[in-house]
Short mmCIF file of C-alpha atoms in Angstrom, two decimals:
data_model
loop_
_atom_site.label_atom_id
_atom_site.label_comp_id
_atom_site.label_asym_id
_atom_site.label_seq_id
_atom_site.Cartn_x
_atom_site.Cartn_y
_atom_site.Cartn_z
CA UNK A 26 -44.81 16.97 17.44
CA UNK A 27 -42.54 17.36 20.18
CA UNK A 28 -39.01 16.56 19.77
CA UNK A 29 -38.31 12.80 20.83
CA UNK A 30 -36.11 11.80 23.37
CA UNK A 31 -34.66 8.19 23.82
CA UNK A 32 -35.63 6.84 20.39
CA UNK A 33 -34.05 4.33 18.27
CA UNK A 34 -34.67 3.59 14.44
CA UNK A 35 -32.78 0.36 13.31
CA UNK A 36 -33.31 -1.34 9.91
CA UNK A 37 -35.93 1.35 7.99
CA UNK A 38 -34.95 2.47 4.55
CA UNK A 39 -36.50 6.08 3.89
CA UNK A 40 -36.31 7.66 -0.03
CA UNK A 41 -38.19 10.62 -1.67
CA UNK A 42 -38.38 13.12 1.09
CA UNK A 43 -38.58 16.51 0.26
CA UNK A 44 -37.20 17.81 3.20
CA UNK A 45 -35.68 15.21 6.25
CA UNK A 46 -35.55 11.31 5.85
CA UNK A 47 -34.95 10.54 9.37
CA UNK A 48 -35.03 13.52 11.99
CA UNK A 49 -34.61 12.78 15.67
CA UNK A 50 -32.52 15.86 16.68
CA UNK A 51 -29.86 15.27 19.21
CA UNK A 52 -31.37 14.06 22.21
CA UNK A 53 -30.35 10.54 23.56
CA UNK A 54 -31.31 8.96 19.93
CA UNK A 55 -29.83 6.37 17.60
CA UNK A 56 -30.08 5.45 14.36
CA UNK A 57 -28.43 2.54 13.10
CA UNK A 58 -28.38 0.03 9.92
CA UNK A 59 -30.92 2.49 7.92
CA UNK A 60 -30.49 4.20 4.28
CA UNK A 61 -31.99 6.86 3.21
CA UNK A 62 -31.33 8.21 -0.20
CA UNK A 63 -32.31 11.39 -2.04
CA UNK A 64 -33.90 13.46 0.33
CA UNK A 65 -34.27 17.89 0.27
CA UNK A 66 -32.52 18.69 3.52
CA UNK A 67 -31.26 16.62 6.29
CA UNK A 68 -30.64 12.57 5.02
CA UNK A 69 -30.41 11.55 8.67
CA UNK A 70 -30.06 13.84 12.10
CA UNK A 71 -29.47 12.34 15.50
CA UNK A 72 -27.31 11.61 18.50
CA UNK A 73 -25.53 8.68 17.48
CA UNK A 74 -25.59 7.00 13.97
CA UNK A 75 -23.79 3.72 12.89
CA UNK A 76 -23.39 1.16 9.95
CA UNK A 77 -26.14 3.70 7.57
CA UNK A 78 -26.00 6.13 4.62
CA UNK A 79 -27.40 8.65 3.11
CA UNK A 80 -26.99 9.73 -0.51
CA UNK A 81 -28.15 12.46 -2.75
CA UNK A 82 -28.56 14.72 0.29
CA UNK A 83 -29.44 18.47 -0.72
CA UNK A 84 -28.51 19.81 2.94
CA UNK A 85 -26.46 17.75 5.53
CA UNK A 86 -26.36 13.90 4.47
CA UNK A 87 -25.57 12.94 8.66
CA UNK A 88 -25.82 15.14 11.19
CA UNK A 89 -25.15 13.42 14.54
CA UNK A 90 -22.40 13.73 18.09
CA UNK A 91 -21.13 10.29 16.98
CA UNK A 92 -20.86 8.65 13.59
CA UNK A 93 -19.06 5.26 12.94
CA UNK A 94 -19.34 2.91 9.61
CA UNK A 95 -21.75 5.46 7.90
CA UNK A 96 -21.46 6.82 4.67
CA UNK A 97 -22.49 10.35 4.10
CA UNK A 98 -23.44 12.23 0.21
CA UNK A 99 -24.33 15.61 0.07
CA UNK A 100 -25.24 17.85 -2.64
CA UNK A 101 -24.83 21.31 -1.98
CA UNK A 102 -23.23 23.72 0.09
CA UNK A 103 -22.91 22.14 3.30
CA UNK A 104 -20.78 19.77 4.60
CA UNK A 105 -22.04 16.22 3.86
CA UNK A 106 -21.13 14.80 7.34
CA UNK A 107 -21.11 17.36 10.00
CA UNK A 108 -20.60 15.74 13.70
CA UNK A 109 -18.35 15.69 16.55
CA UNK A 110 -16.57 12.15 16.43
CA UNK A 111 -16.25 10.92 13.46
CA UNK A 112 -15.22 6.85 13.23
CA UNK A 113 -14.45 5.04 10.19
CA UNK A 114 -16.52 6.94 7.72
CA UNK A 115 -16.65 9.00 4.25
CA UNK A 116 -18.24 12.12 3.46
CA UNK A 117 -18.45 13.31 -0.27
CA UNK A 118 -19.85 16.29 -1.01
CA UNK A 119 -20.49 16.30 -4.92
CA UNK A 120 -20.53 20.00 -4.91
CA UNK A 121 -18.76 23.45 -3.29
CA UNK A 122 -18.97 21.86 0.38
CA UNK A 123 -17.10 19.85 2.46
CA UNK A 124 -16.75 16.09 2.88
CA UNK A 125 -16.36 15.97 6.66
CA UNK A 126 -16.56 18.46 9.07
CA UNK A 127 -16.05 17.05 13.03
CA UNK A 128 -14.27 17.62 16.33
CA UNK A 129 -12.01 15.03 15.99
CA UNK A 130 -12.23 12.11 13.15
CA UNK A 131 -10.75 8.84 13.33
CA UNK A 132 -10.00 6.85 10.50
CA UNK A 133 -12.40 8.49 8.03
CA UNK A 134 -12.84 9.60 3.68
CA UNK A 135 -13.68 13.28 2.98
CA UNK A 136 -14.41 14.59 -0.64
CA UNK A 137 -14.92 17.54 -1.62
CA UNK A 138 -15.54 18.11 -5.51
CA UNK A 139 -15.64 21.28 -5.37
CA UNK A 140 -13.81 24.40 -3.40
CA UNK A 141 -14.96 23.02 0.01
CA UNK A 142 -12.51 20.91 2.43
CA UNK A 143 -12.30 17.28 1.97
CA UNK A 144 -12.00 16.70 5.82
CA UNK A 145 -12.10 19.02 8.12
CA UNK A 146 -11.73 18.68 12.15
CA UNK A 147 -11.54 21.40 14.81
CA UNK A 148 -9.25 19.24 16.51
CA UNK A 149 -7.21 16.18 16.08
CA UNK A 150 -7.32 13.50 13.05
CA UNK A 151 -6.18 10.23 12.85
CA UNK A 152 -5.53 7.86 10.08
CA UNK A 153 -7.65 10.18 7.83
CA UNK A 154 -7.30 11.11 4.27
CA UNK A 155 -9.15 14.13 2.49
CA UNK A 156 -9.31 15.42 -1.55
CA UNK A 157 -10.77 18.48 -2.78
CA UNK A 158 -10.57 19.57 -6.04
CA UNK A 159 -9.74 23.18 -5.46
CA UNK A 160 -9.72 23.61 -1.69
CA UNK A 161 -7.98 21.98 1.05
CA UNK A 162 -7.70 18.27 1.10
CA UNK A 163 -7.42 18.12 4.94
CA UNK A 164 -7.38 20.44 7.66
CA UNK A 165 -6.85 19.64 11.47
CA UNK A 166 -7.50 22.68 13.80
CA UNK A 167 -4.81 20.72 16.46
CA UNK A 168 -2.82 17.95 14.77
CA UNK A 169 -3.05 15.36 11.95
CA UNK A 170 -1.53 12.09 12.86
CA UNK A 171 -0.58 9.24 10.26
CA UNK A 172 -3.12 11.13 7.28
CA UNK A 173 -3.26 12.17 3.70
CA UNK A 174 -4.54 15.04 1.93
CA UNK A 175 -4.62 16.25 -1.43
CA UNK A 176 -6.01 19.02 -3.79
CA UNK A 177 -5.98 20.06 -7.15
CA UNK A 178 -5.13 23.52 -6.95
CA UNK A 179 -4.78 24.40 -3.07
CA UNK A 180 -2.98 23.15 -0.51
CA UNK A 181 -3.32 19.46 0.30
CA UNK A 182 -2.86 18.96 3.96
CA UNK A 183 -2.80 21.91 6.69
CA UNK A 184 -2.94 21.50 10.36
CA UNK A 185 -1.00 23.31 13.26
CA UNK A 186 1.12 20.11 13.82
CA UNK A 187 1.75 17.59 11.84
CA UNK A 188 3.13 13.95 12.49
CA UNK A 189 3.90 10.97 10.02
CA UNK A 190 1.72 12.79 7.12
CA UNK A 191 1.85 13.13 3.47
CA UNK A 192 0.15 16.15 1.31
CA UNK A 193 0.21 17.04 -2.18
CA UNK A 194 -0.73 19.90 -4.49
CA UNK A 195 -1.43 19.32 -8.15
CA UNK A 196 -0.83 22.75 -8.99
CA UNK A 197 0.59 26.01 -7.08
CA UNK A 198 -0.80 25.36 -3.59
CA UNK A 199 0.95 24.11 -0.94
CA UNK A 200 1.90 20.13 -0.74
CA UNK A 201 1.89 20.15 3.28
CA UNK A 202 1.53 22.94 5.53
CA UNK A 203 1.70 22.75 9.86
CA UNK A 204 2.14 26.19 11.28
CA UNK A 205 3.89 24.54 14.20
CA UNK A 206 5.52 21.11 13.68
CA UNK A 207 5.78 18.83 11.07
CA UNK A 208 7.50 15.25 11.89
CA UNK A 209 8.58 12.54 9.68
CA UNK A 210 6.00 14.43 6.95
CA UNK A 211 6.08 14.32 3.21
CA UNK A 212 4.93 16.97 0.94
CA UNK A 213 4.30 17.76 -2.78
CA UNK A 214 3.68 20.51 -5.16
CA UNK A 215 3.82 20.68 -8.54
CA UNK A 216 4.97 24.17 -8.89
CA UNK A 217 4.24 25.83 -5.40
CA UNK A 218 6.07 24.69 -1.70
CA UNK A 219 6.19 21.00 -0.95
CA UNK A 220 6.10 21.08 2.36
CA UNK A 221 5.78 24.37 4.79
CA UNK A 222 6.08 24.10 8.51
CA UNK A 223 7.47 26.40 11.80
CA UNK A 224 9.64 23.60 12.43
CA UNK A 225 10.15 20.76 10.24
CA UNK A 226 11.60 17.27 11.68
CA UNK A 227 12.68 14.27 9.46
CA UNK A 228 10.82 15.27 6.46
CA UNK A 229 11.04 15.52 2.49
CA UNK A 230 9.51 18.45 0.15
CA UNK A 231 9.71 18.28 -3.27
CA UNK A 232 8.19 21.22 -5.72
CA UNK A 233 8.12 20.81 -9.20
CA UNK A 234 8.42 23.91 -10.00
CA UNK A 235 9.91 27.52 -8.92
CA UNK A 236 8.53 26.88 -5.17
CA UNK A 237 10.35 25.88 -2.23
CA UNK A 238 11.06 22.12 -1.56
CA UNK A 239 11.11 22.76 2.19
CA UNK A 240 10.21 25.87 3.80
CA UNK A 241 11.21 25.94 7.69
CA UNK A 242 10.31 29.32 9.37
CA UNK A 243 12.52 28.69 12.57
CA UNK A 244 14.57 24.91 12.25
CA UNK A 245 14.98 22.21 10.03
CA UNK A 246 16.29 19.39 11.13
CA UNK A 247 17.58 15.89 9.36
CA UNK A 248 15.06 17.28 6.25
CA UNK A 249 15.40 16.78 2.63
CA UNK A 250 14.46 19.20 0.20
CA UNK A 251 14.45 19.32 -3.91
CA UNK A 252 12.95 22.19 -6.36
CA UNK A 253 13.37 21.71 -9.99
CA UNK A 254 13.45 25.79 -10.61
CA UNK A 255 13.05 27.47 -6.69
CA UNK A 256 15.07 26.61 -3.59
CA UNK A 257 15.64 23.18 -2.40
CA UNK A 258 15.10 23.50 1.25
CA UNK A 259 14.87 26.95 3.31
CA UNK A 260 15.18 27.61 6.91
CA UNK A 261 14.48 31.07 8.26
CA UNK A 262 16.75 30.22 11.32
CA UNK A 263 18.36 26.94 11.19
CA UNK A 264 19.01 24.27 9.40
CA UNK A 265 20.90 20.90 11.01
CA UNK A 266 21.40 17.79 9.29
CA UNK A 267 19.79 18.76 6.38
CA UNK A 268 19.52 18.15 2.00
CA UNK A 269 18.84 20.68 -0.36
CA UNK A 270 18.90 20.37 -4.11
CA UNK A 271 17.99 22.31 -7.34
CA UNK A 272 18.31 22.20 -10.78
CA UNK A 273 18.53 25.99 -11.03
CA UNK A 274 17.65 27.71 -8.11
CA UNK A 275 19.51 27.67 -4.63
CA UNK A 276 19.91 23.91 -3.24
CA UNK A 277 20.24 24.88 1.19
CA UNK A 278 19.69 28.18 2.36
CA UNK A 279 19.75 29.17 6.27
CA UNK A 280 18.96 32.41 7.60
CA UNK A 281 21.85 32.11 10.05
CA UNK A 282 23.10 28.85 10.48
CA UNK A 283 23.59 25.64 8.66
CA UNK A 284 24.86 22.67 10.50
CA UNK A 285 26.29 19.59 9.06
CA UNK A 286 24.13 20.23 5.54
CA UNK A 287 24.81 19.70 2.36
CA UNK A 288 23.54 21.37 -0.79
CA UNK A 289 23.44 21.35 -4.33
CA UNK A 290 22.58 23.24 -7.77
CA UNK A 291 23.10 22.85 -11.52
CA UNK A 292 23.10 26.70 -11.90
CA UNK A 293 22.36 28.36 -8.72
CA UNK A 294 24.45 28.33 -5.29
CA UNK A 295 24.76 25.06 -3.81
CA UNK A 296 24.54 26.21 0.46
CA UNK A 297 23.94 29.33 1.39
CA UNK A 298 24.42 30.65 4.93
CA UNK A 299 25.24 33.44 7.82
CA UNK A 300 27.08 30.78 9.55
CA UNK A 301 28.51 27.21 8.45
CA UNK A 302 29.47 24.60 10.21
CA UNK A 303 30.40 20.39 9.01
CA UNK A 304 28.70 21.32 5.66
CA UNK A 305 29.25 21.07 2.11
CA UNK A 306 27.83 23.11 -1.10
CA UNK A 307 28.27 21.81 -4.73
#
């Protein structure tokens, strides 16, 4: 009938459905304590949803403004929890969709099997971790604080800044990527960039490979970077304070200057700068 306002379902277990298991829509409802498993479409849709799960989802396993202790399968396509606050939950989508998708998520899982993002928020994340098989582990549209992401083949962990993260690549994608700031980060490929950033601040790339251990597209400061075949660590601009080694490619390179570095290579050049200052190549 018409769509229910002020409703609460507590404590009912729903299974079978071919389409929804528990449908309120978004309007002043709560669902909490239920589980519904293996259900077409929706596994549970309203306001606010706490301590319930829904598995073997074929649409959206929780759709909901607030979600906190809930655990969330889906299926298919679509993102297995899709909501604006996320709290202390897991998403898993067993197929080409995400995990999580929210505003902001706090202290939440997403998997993603497939291509789709393991956790993805529009905004900030905290104390999150995401996988994805071939897609990106986690993604934060504003910045990812104290989180983890990895993926098989693309990049691990990508937000605009980054603070006290860690992201890692299994293959050619990018370890960690912040297209502003990334600060007291870690990242990790196995033969792509460990860690990319528009200014990178206390952190460590490493690439196994021919890829960059650090690439810095304006300043790098107090960073270490290592590449077994590609350049150590790279700064477009700057680089102060900073590590660099290879075992065949360049250890430091700055654009223009490098400021109390050091760098080092087996084979290749050990720093290599416009302008030097305090440093040392070997």
């Amino acid at each position: 009938g018409s769509t229910p306002f002020n409703v609460r379902v507590s404590g009912v277990s729903v299974s079978g459905c071919l389409i929804f298991g528990i449908y309120l829509s978004g309007n002043s409802t709560t669902v909490e304590s239920c589980p519904v498993q293996t259900v077409g479409s929706y596994g549970i849709y309203a306001s606010t949803v706490s301590r319930s799960d829904a598995i073997q989802c074929g649409l959206i396993a929780i759709i909901a403004n607030i979600t906190s202790g809930c655990f969330g399968q889906a299926t298919g396509s679509s993102a297995a929890l899709s909501v604006i606050t996320a709290n202390n939950c897991y998403g898993q989508n067993t197929s080409t969709g995400d995990g999580v998708d929210a505003t902001t998520a706090n202290d939440c899982i997403g998997q993603s099997n497939g291509s789709g993002t393991g956790l993805s928020a529009s905004q900030t994340v905290t104390g999150c971790s995401g996988t994805s098989g071939s897609g990106t582990g986690l993604y934060a549209g504003q910045t990812a604080m104290g989180c983890s992401g990895y993926s098989g083949t693309g990049t691990g962990l990508s937000a605009n800044s980054a603070e006290n993260c860690n992201g890692q690549s299994s293959s050619g994608g990018i370890g960690l990527s912040a297209s502003q700031n990334a600060t007291g980060c870690s990242g990790f490929s196995a033969s792509g960039t460990g860690l990319s950033a528009n200014n990178a601040g206390n952190c460590s790339g490493q690439s196994g490979g021919g890829g960059y251990g650090i690439y810095a597209y304006q300043l790098a400061t107090g960073c270490y970077g290592s590449s077994s075949s590609g350049t150590g660590l790279y700064a477009y601009q700057i680089a102060i304070g900073c590590d660099g080694t290879s075992s065949s490619g360049n250890g430091l390179e700055a654009g223009q200057t490098a400021n109390g570095c050091y760098g080092y290579s087996a084979t290749g050049n050990g720093l290599s700068a416009r302008l030097v200052h305090n440093c040392f190549g070997q």
